[in-house]
Amino acid sequence: AQSVTQLGSHVSVSEGALVLLRCNYSSSVPPYLFWYVQYPNQGLQLLLKYTSAATLVKGINGFEAEFKKSETSFHLTKPSAHMSDAAEYFCAVGEPWGKLQFGAGTQVVVTP
Amino acid sequence: DTAVSQTPKYLVTQMGNDKSIKCEQNLGHDTMYWYKQDSKKFLKIMFSYNNKELIINETVPNRFSPKSPDKAHLNLHINSLELGDSAVYFCASSGGTSGGAVETQYFGPGTRLLVL
Protein backbone atom coordinates (compact mmCIF):
# COMPACT_ATOMS: atom_id res chain seq x y z
CA ALA A 1 0.00 0.00 0.00
CA GLN A 2 1.11 3.53 -0.70
CA SER A 3 1.07 6.34 1.84
CA VAL A 4 2.23 9.88 2.45
CA THR A 5 3.44 11.58 5.60
CA GLN A 6 3.23 15.29 6.10
CA LEU A 7 5.73 16.71 8.56
CA GLY A 8 4.25 19.43 10.71
CA SER A 9 0.55 19.80 11.34
CA HIS A 10 0.86 23.58 11.68
CA VAL A 11 3.16 26.03 9.93
CA SER A 12 3.25 29.74 10.64
CA VAL A 13 4.89 32.04 8.12
CA SER A 14 5.23 35.77 7.80
CA GLU A 15 3.72 37.50 4.82
CA GLY A 16 6.39 37.62 2.11
CA ALA A 17 8.40 34.75 3.56
CA LEU A 18 9.07 31.36 2.02
CA VAL A 19 6.41 28.71 2.45
CA LEU A 20 7.77 25.15 2.76
CA LEU A 21 5.46 22.22 3.40
CA ARG A 22 6.99 18.78 3.68
CA CYS A 23 5.63 15.54 2.29
CA ASN A 24 7.31 12.15 2.15
CA TYR A 25 5.83 9.18 0.35
CA SER A 26 6.05 5.44 0.61
CA SER A 27 5.45 3.49 -2.57
CA SER A 28 6.77 0.35 -4.20
CA VAL A 29 5.96 1.70 -7.65
CA PRO A 30 6.53 5.11 -9.24
CA PRO A 31 3.96 7.26 -7.49
CA TYR A 32 1.48 9.81 -8.66
CA LEU A 33 1.59 12.62 -6.12
CA PHE A 34 -0.75 15.52 -5.51
CA TRP A 35 -1.01 18.65 -3.42
CA TYR A 36 -4.51 19.88 -2.65
CA VAL A 37 -5.53 23.01 -0.75
CA GLN A 38 -8.62 23.46 1.39
CA TYR A 39 -9.71 26.97 2.27
CA PRO A 40 -11.92 27.37 5.35
CA ASN A 41 -15.34 25.79 4.93
CA GLN A 42 -14.66 24.79 1.35
CA GLY A 43 -13.84 21.69 -0.63
CA LEU A 44 -10.39 20.70 -1.83
CA GLN A 45 -8.76 22.23 -4.87
CA LEU A 46 -5.80 20.83 -6.79
CA LEU A 47 -2.60 22.87 -6.51
CA LEU A 48 -0.40 20.60 -8.59
CA LYS A 49 0.39 16.99 -9.37
CA TYR A 50 3.39 14.86 -10.27
CA THR A 51 2.91 12.33 -13.04
CA SER A 52 6.56 11.51 -13.81
CA ALA A 53 6.79 13.97 -16.72
CA ALA A 54 9.03 16.43 -14.87
CA THR A 55 10.47 16.41 -11.37
CA LEU A 56 9.77 20.11 -10.79
CA VAL A 57 6.07 20.74 -10.99
CA LYS A 58 4.53 24.19 -11.10
CA GLY A 59 1.03 24.73 -9.87
CA ILE A 60 -1.48 27.44 -9.31
CA ASN A 61 -1.06 30.53 -7.12
CA GLY A 62 2.74 30.49 -7.38
CA PHE A 63 3.24 27.09 -5.74
CA GLU A 64 5.65 24.47 -6.96
CA ALA A 65 6.88 21.09 -5.77
CA GLU A 66 9.92 18.99 -6.51
CA PHE A 67 9.85 15.21 -6.72
CA LYS A 68 13.00 13.67 -5.24
CA LYS A 69 13.09 9.93 -5.58
CA SER A 70 16.28 9.57 -3.54
CA GLU A 71 14.60 11.29 -0.61
CA THR A 72 11.08 9.94 -1.31
CA SER A 73 9.89 13.50 -0.96
CA PHE A 74 7.50 15.88 -2.69
CA HIS A 75 7.80 19.13 -0.75
CA LEU A 76 5.63 22.12 -1.63
CA THR A 77 7.10 25.62 -1.77
CA LYS A 78 6.09 29.17 -2.52
CA PRO A 79 8.72 31.92 -2.52
CA SER A 80 6.58 34.61 -0.95
CA ALA A 81 3.58 33.96 1.26
CA HIS A 82 0.41 35.95 0.86
CA MET A 83 -2.36 36.33 3.39
CA SER A 84 -4.65 34.46 1.02
CA ASP A 85 -2.43 31.36 1.34
CA ALA A 86 -3.82 30.66 4.81
CA ALA A 87 -5.46 27.26 4.42
CA GLU A 88 -5.08 23.53 5.02
CA TYR A 89 -2.75 21.75 2.61
CA PHE A 90 -2.92 18.06 1.84
CA CYS A 91 -0.38 15.84 0.15
CA ALA A 92 -1.81 12.71 -1.46
CA VAL A 93 -0.70 9.67 -3.45
CA GLY A 94 -2.85 8.24 -6.22
CA GLU A 95 -3.65 4.55 -6.26
CA PRO A 96 -5.45 2.48 -8.89
CA TRP A 97 -9.08 3.28 -9.56
CA GLY A 98 -8.54 6.87 -8.47
CA LYS A 99 -8.16 6.10 -4.80
CA LEU A 100 -6.32 8.99 -3.10
CA GLN A 101 -4.42 8.36 0.12
CA PHE A 102 -4.15 11.69 1.89
CA GLY A 103 -1.65 12.86 4.45
CA ALA A 104 -2.87 14.31 7.73
CA GLY A 105 -2.72 17.86 6.39
CA THR A 106 -0.74 20.96 7.31
CA GLN A 107 -2.46 24.11 8.42
CA VAL A 108 -0.73 27.25 7.20
CA VAL A 109 -1.13 30.48 9.12
CA VAL A 110 0.19 33.68 7.53
CA THR A 111 1.04 36.55 9.84
CA PRO A 112 1.32 40.18 8.74
CA ASP B 1 -21.88 27.21 -12.60
CA THR B 2 -20.88 24.92 -9.77
CA ALA B 3 -18.91 21.93 -11.07
CA VAL B 4 -19.59 19.58 -8.15
CA SER B 5 -22.50 20.44 -5.91
CA GLN B 6 -23.78 18.83 -2.73
CA THR B 7 -27.00 19.18 -0.79
CA PRO B 8 -27.55 19.91 1.95
CA LYS B 9 -24.60 22.00 3.07
CA TYR B 10 -25.43 21.48 6.75
CA LEU B 11 -27.28 18.58 8.33
CA VAL B 12 -28.12 18.38 12.02
CA THR B 13 -30.02 15.32 13.15
CA GLN B 14 -30.67 12.98 16.05
CA MET B 15 -29.03 9.63 16.67
CA GLY B 16 -30.89 6.78 15.04
CA ASN B 17 -32.29 8.83 12.17
CA ASP B 18 -31.77 8.06 8.48
CA LYS B 19 -30.47 10.79 6.19
CA SER B 20 -29.27 11.27 2.63
CA ILE B 21 -26.73 13.55 1.02
CA LYS B 22 -26.95 14.28 -2.68
CA CYS B 23 -24.12 15.04 -5.10
CA GLU B 24 -24.22 16.18 -8.70
CA GLN B 25 -21.43 17.01 -11.12
CA ASN B 26 -21.74 18.82 -14.44
CA LEU B 27 -18.19 18.13 -15.64
CA GLY B 28 -19.10 15.10 -17.73
CA HIS B 29 -16.88 12.90 -15.57
CA ASP B 30 -17.28 9.15 -15.40
CA THR B 31 -16.09 8.62 -11.84
CA MET B 32 -17.45 9.95 -8.56
CA TYR B 33 -16.31 9.54 -4.97
CA TRP B 34 -17.38 10.00 -1.38
CA TYR B 35 -14.85 11.06 1.24
CA LYS B 36 -15.21 11.52 4.99
CA GLN B 37 -13.24 14.24 6.79
CA ASP B 38 -13.15 13.84 10.55
CA SER B 39 -12.76 16.50 13.22
CA LYS B 40 -8.96 16.35 12.87
CA LYS B 41 -9.25 17.13 9.16
CA PHE B 42 -8.19 13.60 8.18
CA LEU B 43 -9.63 12.61 4.80
CA LYS B 44 -10.51 9.05 3.90
CA ILE B 45 -12.18 7.66 0.82
CA MET B 46 -15.41 5.75 1.38
CA PHE B 47 -16.75 4.82 -2.05
CA SER B 48 -16.15 5.32 -5.73
CA TYR B 49 -18.43 4.76 -8.71
CA ASN B 50 -17.50 4.61 -12.36
CA ASN B 51 -20.40 4.86 -14.82
CA LYS B 52 -22.84 3.83 -12.08
CA GLU B 53 -20.73 0.82 -11.10
CA LEU B 54 -19.22 0.54 -7.63
CA ILE B 55 -15.44 0.23 -7.90
CA ILE B 56 -14.12 1.26 -4.49
CA ASN B 57 -15.81 0.18 -1.29
CA GLU B 58 -13.62 0.85 1.70
CA THR B 59 -14.22 -0.57 5.15
CA VAL B 60 -17.36 1.40 5.87
CA PRO B 61 -20.27 0.28 8.07
CA ASN B 62 -23.19 -1.23 6.18
CA ARG B 63 -25.30 1.68 7.42
CA PHE B 64 -23.69 3.72 4.63
CA SER B 65 -25.08 2.98 1.18
CA PRO B 66 -24.13 4.89 -1.95
CA LYS B 67 -26.42 5.06 -4.93
CA SER B 68 -25.64 6.31 -8.42
CA PRO B 69 -28.77 6.79 -10.54
CA ASP B 70 -26.64 8.06 -13.43
CA LYS B 71 -23.03 9.00 -13.93
CA ALA B 72 -23.67 12.64 -12.98
CA HIS B 73 -25.14 11.82 -9.58
CA LEU B 74 -23.88 9.97 -6.53
CA ASN B 75 -25.95 9.99 -3.38
CA LEU B 76 -25.04 8.77 0.08
CA HIS B 77 -27.67 7.32 2.37
CA ILE B 78 -26.90 6.75 6.03
CA ASN B 79 -29.10 4.59 8.24
CA SER B 80 -29.31 4.64 12.02
CA LEU B 81 -27.00 7.59 12.45
CA GLU B 82 -24.47 7.45 15.28
CA LEU B 83 -22.52 10.16 17.09
CA GLY B 84 -19.33 9.01 15.36
CA ASP B 85 -20.82 9.76 11.96
CA SER B 86 -20.46 13.47 12.66
CA ALA B 87 -18.02 14.72 10.06
CA VAL B 88 -17.76 16.59 6.80
CA TYR B 89 -18.62 14.47 3.77
CA PHE B 90 -17.12 15.44 0.44
CA CYS B 91 -18.19 14.34 -2.98
CA ALA B 92 -15.66 14.43 -5.81
CA SER B 93 -15.46 13.51 -9.46
CA SER B 94 -12.76 12.78 -12.01
CA GLY B 95 -12.51 12.15 -15.73
CA GLY B 96 -10.65 9.47 -17.63
CA THR B 97 -11.35 5.76 -17.71
CA SER B 98 -12.17 4.18 -14.37
CA GLY B 99 -10.84 7.23 -12.52
CA GLY B 100 -7.21 6.27 -12.57
CA ALA B 101 -4.37 7.05 -10.18
CA VAL B 102 -3.29 10.14 -12.12
CA GLU B 103 -6.63 11.88 -12.56
CA THR B 104 -7.38 15.18 -10.87
CA GLN B 105 -10.36 15.00 -8.58
CA TYR B 106 -12.77 17.91 -8.30
CA PHE B 107 -14.37 18.30 -4.91
CA GLY B 108 -17.72 19.59 -3.85
CA PRO B 109 -18.09 22.11 -1.00
CA GLY B 110 -18.86 19.44 1.57
CA THR B 111 -21.81 18.52 3.78
CA ARG B 112 -21.32 19.14 7.47
CA LEU B 113 -23.16 16.45 9.37
CA LEU B 114 -23.74 16.78 13.10
CA VAL B 115 -25.39 13.91 14.93
CA LEU B 116 -26.81 14.79 18.35
mmCIF file of C-alpha atoms in Angstrom:
data_model
loop_
_atom_site.group_PDB
_atom_site.id
_atom_site.type_symbol
_atom_site.label_atom_id
_atom_site.label_comp_id
_atom_site.label_asym_id
_atom_site.label_seq_id
_atom_site.Cartn_x
_atom_site.Cartn_y
_atom_site.Cartn_z
ATOM 1 C CA ALA A 1 0.000 0.000 0.000
ATOM 2 C CA GLN A 2 1.107 3.527 -0.699
ATOM 3 C CA SER A 3 1.075 6.335 1.840
ATOM 4 C CA VAL A 4 2.232 9.879 2.452
ATOM 5 C CA THR A 5 3.442 11.576 5.597
ATOM 6 C CA GLN A 6 3.232 15.291 6.098
ATOM 7 C CA LEU A 7 5.729 16.706 8.556
ATOM 8 C CA GLY A 8 4.251 19.431 10.709
ATOM 9 C CA SER A 9 0.554 19.802 11.338
ATOM 10 C CA HIS A 10 0.857 23.580 11.678
ATOM 11 C CA VAL A 11 3.155 26.035 9.929
ATOM 12 C CA SER A 12 3.255 29.735 10.638
ATOM 13 C CA VAL A 13 4.895 32.041 8.123
ATOM 14 C CA SER A 14 5.231 35.772 7.802
ATOM 15 C CA GLU A 15 3.722 37.501 4.815
ATOM 16 C CA GLY A 16 6.387 37.616 2.111
ATOM 17 C CA ALA A 17 8.404 34.753 3.561
ATOM 18 C CA LEU A 18 9.065 31.359 2.021
ATOM 19 C CA VAL A 19 6.410 28.709 2.452
ATOM 20 C CA LEU A 20 7.766 25.151 2.764
ATOM 21 C CA LEU A 21 5.458 22.221 3.401
ATOM 22 C CA ARG A 22 6.991 18.778 3.677
ATOM 23 C CA CYS A 23 5.634 15.540 2.292
ATOM 24 C CA ASN A 24 7.305 12.146 2.153
ATOM 25 C CA TYR A 25 5.831 9.181 0.354
ATOM 26 C CA SER A 26 6.054 5.442 0.609
ATOM 27 C CA SER A 27 5.450 3.489 -2.568
ATOM 28 C CA SER A 28 6.766 0.352 -4.204
ATOM 29 C CA VAL A 29 5.964 1.701 -7.655
ATOM 30 C CA PRO A 30 6.534 5.113 -9.239
ATOM 31 C CA PRO A 31 3.961 7.256 -7.485
ATOM 32 C CA TYR A 32 1.478 9.810 -8.663
ATOM 33 C CA LEU A 33 1.587 12.618 -6.119
ATOM 34 C CA PHE A 34 -0.748 15.518 -5.506
ATOM 35 C CA TRP A 35 -1.006 18.646 -3.417
ATOM 36 C CA TYR A 36 -4.510 19.882 -2.650
ATOM 37 C CA VAL A 37 -5.528 23.008 -0.753
ATOM 38 C CA GLN A 38 -8.617 23.456 1.393
ATOM 39 C CA TYR A 39 -9.710 26.966 2.269
ATOM 40 C CA PRO A 40 -11.920 27.370 5.352
ATOM 41 C CA ASN A 41 -15.341 25.788 4.935
ATOM 42 C CA GLN A 42 -14.657 24.794 1.348
ATOM 43 C CA GLY A 43 -13.838 21.689 -0.631
ATOM 44 C CA LEU A 44 -10.388 20.704 -1.828
ATOM 45 C CA GLN A 45 -8.756 22.232 -4.868
ATOM 46 C CA LEU A 46 -5.803 20.831 -6.785
ATOM 47 C CA LEU A 47 -2.601 22.875 -6.510
ATOM 48 C CA LEU A 48 -0.397 20.598 -8.594
ATOM 49 C CA LYS A 49 0.392 16.986 -9.368
ATOM 50 C CA TYR A 50 3.395 14.863 -10.270
ATOM 51 C CA THR A 51 2.909 12.332 -13.035
ATOM 52 C CA SER A 52 6.562 11.511 -13.812
ATOM 53 C CA ALA A 53 6.786 13.969 -16.721
ATOM 54 C CA ALA A 54 9.033 16.428 -14.865
ATOM 55 C CA THR A 55 10.466 16.407 -11.370
ATOM 56 C CA LEU A 56 9.771 20.114 -10.790
ATOM 57 C CA VAL A 57 6.070 20.743 -10.986
ATOM 58 C CA LYS A 58 4.532 24.190 -11.105
ATOM 59 C CA GLY A 59 1.033 24.725 -9.872
ATOM 60 C CA ILE A 60 -1.482 27.443 -9.309
ATOM 61 C CA ASN A 61 -1.061 30.529 -7.119
ATOM 62 C CA GLY A 62 2.737 30.486 -7.383
ATOM 63 C CA PHE A 63 3.240 27.094 -5.738
ATOM 64 C CA GLU A 64 5.651 24.466 -6.958
ATOM 65 C CA ALA A 65 6.879 21.093 -5.768
ATOM 66 C CA GLU A 66 9.916 18.986 -6.513
ATOM 67 C CA PHE A 67 9.847 15.206 -6.718
ATOM 68 C CA LYS A 68 12.997 13.675 -5.243
ATOM 69 C CA LYS A 69 13.089 9.930 -5.583
ATOM 70 C CA SER A 70 16.283 9.570 -3.543
ATOM 71 C CA GLU A 71 14.603 11.292 -0.612
ATOM 72 C CA THR A 72 11.084 9.942 -1.306
ATOM 73 C CA SER A 73 9.893 13.505 -0.959
ATOM 74 C CA PHE A 74 7.500 15.880 -2.690
ATOM 75 C CA HIS A 75 7.800 19.130 -0.753
ATOM 76 C CA LEU A 76 5.634 22.121 -1.628
ATOM 77 C CA THR A 77 7.095 25.624 -1.766
ATOM 78 C CA LYS A 78 6.089 29.174 -2.525
ATOM 79 C CA PRO A 79 8.722 31.924 -2.525
ATOM 80 C CA SER A 80 6.584 34.613 -0.955
ATOM 81 C CA ALA A 81 3.575 33.956 1.264
ATOM 82 C CA HIS A 82 0.412 35.953 0.862
ATOM 83 C CA MET A 83 -2.361 36.330 3.392
ATOM 84 C CA SER A 84 -4.647 34.463 1.016
ATOM 85 C CA ASP A 85 -2.426 31.364 1.343
ATOM 86 C CA ALA A 86 -3.819 30.659 4.808
ATOM 87 C CA ALA A 87 -5.459 27.258 4.423
ATOM 88 C CA GLU A 88 -5.076 23.531 5.021
ATOM 89 C CA TYR A 89 -2.746 21.751 2.613
ATOM 90 C CA PHE A 90 -2.919 18.056 1.843
ATOM 91 C CA CYS A 91 -0.382 15.843 0.151
ATOM 92 C CA ALA A 92 -1.805 12.705 -1.461
ATOM 93 C CA VAL A 93 -0.697 9.672 -3.453
ATOM 94 C CA GLY A 94 -2.847 8.240 -6.218
ATOM 95 C CA GLU A 95 -3.655 4.548 -6.256
ATOM 96 C CA PRO A 96 -5.445 2.477 -8.891
ATOM 97 C CA TRP A 97 -9.084 3.277 -9.556
ATOM 98 C CA GLY A 98 -8.543 6.874 -8.470
ATOM 99 C CA LYS A 99 -8.158 6.105 -4.796
ATOM 100 C CA LEU A 100 -6.321 8.991 -3.105
ATOM 101 C CA GLN A 101 -4.417 8.363 0.116
ATOM 102 C CA PHE A 102 -4.147 11.685 1.891
ATOM 103 C CA GLY A 103 -1.649 12.858 4.451
ATOM 104 C CA ALA A 104 -2.872 14.314 7.729
ATOM 105 C CA GLY A 105 -2.718 17.859 6.395
ATOM 106 C CA THR A 106 -0.735 20.955 7.306
ATOM 107 C CA GLN A 107 -2.464 24.110 8.420
ATOM 108 C CA VAL A 108 -0.727 27.253 7.202
ATOM 109 C CA VAL A 109 -1.126 30.485 9.118
ATOM 110 C CA VAL A 110 0.186 33.678 7.531
ATOM 111 C CA THR A 111 1.035 36.550 9.843
ATOM 112 C CA PRO A 112 1.320 40.181 8.741
ATOM 113 C CA ASP B 1 -21.877 27.212 -12.600
ATOM 114 C CA THR B 2 -20.876 24.920 -9.774
ATOM 115 C CA ALA B 3 -18.907 21.927 -11.071
ATOM 116 C CA VAL B 4 -19.589 19.578 -8.148
ATOM 117 C CA SER B 5 -22.503 20.440 -5.908
ATOM 118 C CA GLN B 6 -23.777 18.834 -2.728
ATOM 119 C CA THR B 7 -27.002 19.176 -0.786
ATOM 120 C CA PRO B 8 -27.550 19.907 1.954
ATOM 121 C CA LYS B 9 -24.598 22.003 3.075
ATOM 122 C CA TYR B 10 -25.434 21.478 6.748
ATOM 123 C CA LEU B 11 -27.281 18.585 8.331
ATOM 124 C CA VAL B 12 -28.118 18.380 12.025
ATOM 125 C CA THR B 13 -30.016 15.315 13.155
ATOM 126 C CA GLN B 14 -30.670 12.977 16.047
ATOM 127 C CA MET B 15 -29.034 9.626 16.666
ATOM 128 C CA GLY B 16 -30.891 6.783 15.038
ATOM 129 C CA ASN B 17 -32.290 8.832 12.168
ATOM 130 C CA ASP B 18 -31.771 8.061 8.484
ATOM 131 C CA LYS B 19 -30.468 10.788 6.194
ATOM 132 C CA SER B 20 -29.272 11.266 2.630
ATOM 133 C CA ILE B 21 -26.728 13.549 1.020
ATOM 134 C CA LYS B 22 -26.949 14.284 -2.679
ATOM 135 C CA CYS B 23 -24.124 15.041 -5.099
ATOM 136 C CA GLU B 24 -24.223 16.182 -8.701
ATOM 137 C CA GLN B 25 -21.427 17.006 -11.124
ATOM 138 C CA ASN B 26 -21.737 18.822 -14.444
ATOM 139 C CA LEU B 27 -18.193 18.125 -15.640
ATOM 140 C CA GLY B 28 -19.103 15.104 -17.726
ATOM 141 C CA HIS B 29 -16.877 12.901 -15.575
ATOM 142 C CA ASP B 30 -17.284 9.153 -15.397
ATOM 143 C CA THR B 31 -16.088 8.615 -11.836
ATOM 144 C CA MET B 32 -17.446 9.953 -8.564
ATOM 145 C CA TYR B 33 -16.308 9.538 -4.973
ATOM 146 C CA TRP B 34 -17.383 10.004 -1.384
ATOM 147 C CA TYR B 35 -14.848 11.057 1.244
ATOM 148 C CA LYS B 36 -15.213 11.523 4.990
ATOM 149 C CA GLN B 37 -13.238 14.241 6.785
ATOM 150 C CA ASP B 38 -13.151 13.843 10.546
ATOM 151 C CA SER B 39 -12.760 16.495 13.220
ATOM 152 C CA LYS B 40 -8.960 16.350 12.869
ATOM 153 C CA LYS B 41 -9.254 17.125 9.161
ATOM 154 C CA PHE B 42 -8.193 13.597 8.176
ATOM 155 C CA LEU B 43 -9.633 12.606 4.796
ATOM 156 C CA LYS B 44 -10.514 9.047 3.899
ATOM 157 C CA ILE B 45 -12.183 7.656 0.819
ATOM 158 C CA MET B 46 -15.407 5.747 1.376
ATOM 159 C CA PHE B 47 -16.750 4.822 -2.046
ATOM 160 C CA SER B 48 -16.151 5.322 -5.725
ATOM 161 C CA TYR B 49 -18.427 4.761 -8.713
ATOM 162 C CA ASN B 50 -17.503 4.606 -12.360
ATOM 163 C CA ASN B 51 -20.397 4.860 -14.824
ATOM 164 C CA LYS B 52 -22.835 3.831 -12.085
ATOM 165 C CA GLU B 53 -20.734 0.818 -11.102
ATOM 166 C CA LEU B 54 -19.220 0.538 -7.625
ATOM 167 C CA ILE B 55 -15.436 0.227 -7.904
ATOM 168 C CA ILE B 56 -14.120 1.257 -4.492
ATOM 169 C CA ASN B 57 -15.813 0.183 -1.291
ATOM 170 C CA GLU B 58 -13.623 0.848 1.695
ATOM 171 C CA THR B 59 -14.215 -0.566 5.152
ATOM 172 C CA VAL B 60 -17.360 1.402 5.868
ATOM 173 C CA PRO B 61 -20.272 0.278 8.067
ATOM 174 C CA ASN B 62 -23.193 -1.233 6.175
ATOM 175 C CA ARG B 63 -25.299 1.679 7.418
ATOM 176 C CA PHE B 64 -23.690 3.723 4.632
ATOM 177 C CA SER B 65 -25.078 2.984 1.180
ATOM 178 C CA PRO B 66 -24.129 4.891 -1.949
ATOM 179 C CA LYS B 67 -26.424 5.062 -4.934
ATOM 180 C CA SER B 68 -25.644 6.311 -8.415
ATOM 181 C CA PRO B 69 -28.773 6.794 -10.543
ATOM 182 C CA ASP B 70 -26.645 8.056 -13.428
ATOM 183 C CA LYS B 71 -23.031 8.999 -13.925
ATOM 184 C CA ALA B 72 -23.673 12.637 -12.984
ATOM 185 C CA HIS B 73 -25.141 11.818 -9.583
ATOM 186 C CA LEU B 74 -23.875 9.969 -6.534
ATOM 187 C CA ASN B 75 -25.947 9.995 -3.377
ATOM 188 C CA LEU B 76 -25.045 8.771 0.080
ATOM 189 C CA HIS B 77 -27.674 7.317 2.374
ATOM 190 C CA ILE B 78 -26.896 6.754 6.028
ATOM 191 C CA ASN B 79 -29.102 4.589 8.242
ATOM 192 C CA SER B 80 -29.312 4.641 12.016
ATOM 193 C CA LEU B 81 -26.998 7.590 12.450
ATOM 194 C CA GLU B 82 -24.469 7.451 15.284
ATOM 195 C CA LEU B 83 -22.523 10.156 17.092
ATOM 196 C CA GLY B 84 -19.333 9.008 15.362
ATOM 197 C CA ASP B 85 -20.819 9.756 11.965
ATOM 198 C CA SER B 86 -20.460 13.468 12.658
ATOM 199 C CA ALA B 87 -18.015 14.715 10.057
ATOM 200 C CA VAL B 88 -17.758 16.593 6.798
ATOM 201 C CA TYR B 89 -18.618 14.472 3.773
ATOM 202 C CA PHE B 90 -17.124 15.443 0.437
ATOM 203 C CA CYS B 91 -18.192 14.336 -2.979
ATOM 204 C CA ALA B 92 -15.655 14.428 -5.814
ATOM 205 C CA SER B 93 -15.464 13.509 -9.461
ATOM 206 C CA SER B 94 -12.757 12.780 -12.009
ATOM 207 C CA GLY B 95 -12.509 12.146 -15.728
ATOM 208 C CA GLY B 96 -10.651 9.470 -17.630
ATOM 209 C CA THR B 97 -11.350 5.760 -17.710
ATOM 210 C CA SER B 98 -12.169 4.180 -14.366
ATOM 211 C CA GLY B 99 -10.837 7.234 -12.520
ATOM 212 C CA GLY B 100 -7.212 6.267 -12.568
ATOM 213 C CA ALA B 101 -4.367 7.045 -10.180
ATOM 214 C CA VAL B 102 -3.286 10.143 -12.121
ATOM 215 C CA GLU B 103 -6.626 11.885 -12.555
ATOM 216 C CA THR B 104 -7.376 15.179 -10.872
ATOM 217 C CA GLN B 105 -10.356 14.999 -8.575
ATOM 218 C CA TYR B 106 -12.769 17.909 -8.296
ATOM 219 C CA PHE B 107 -14.368 18.301 -4.913
ATOM 220 C CA GLY B 108 -17.719 19.594 -3.848
ATOM 221 C CA PRO B 109 -18.089 22.114 -0.996
ATOM 222 C CA GLY B 110 -18.861 19.445 1.574
ATOM 223 C CA THR B 111 -21.814 18.523 3.778
ATOM 224 C CA ARG B 112 -21.315 19.143 7.471
ATOM 225 C CA LEU B 113 -23.164 16.446 9.371
ATOM 226 C CA LEU B 114 -23.743 16.782 13.101
ATOM 227 C CA VAL B 115 -25.392 13.913 14.930
ATOM 228 C CA LEU B 116 -26.813 14.794 18.352
#
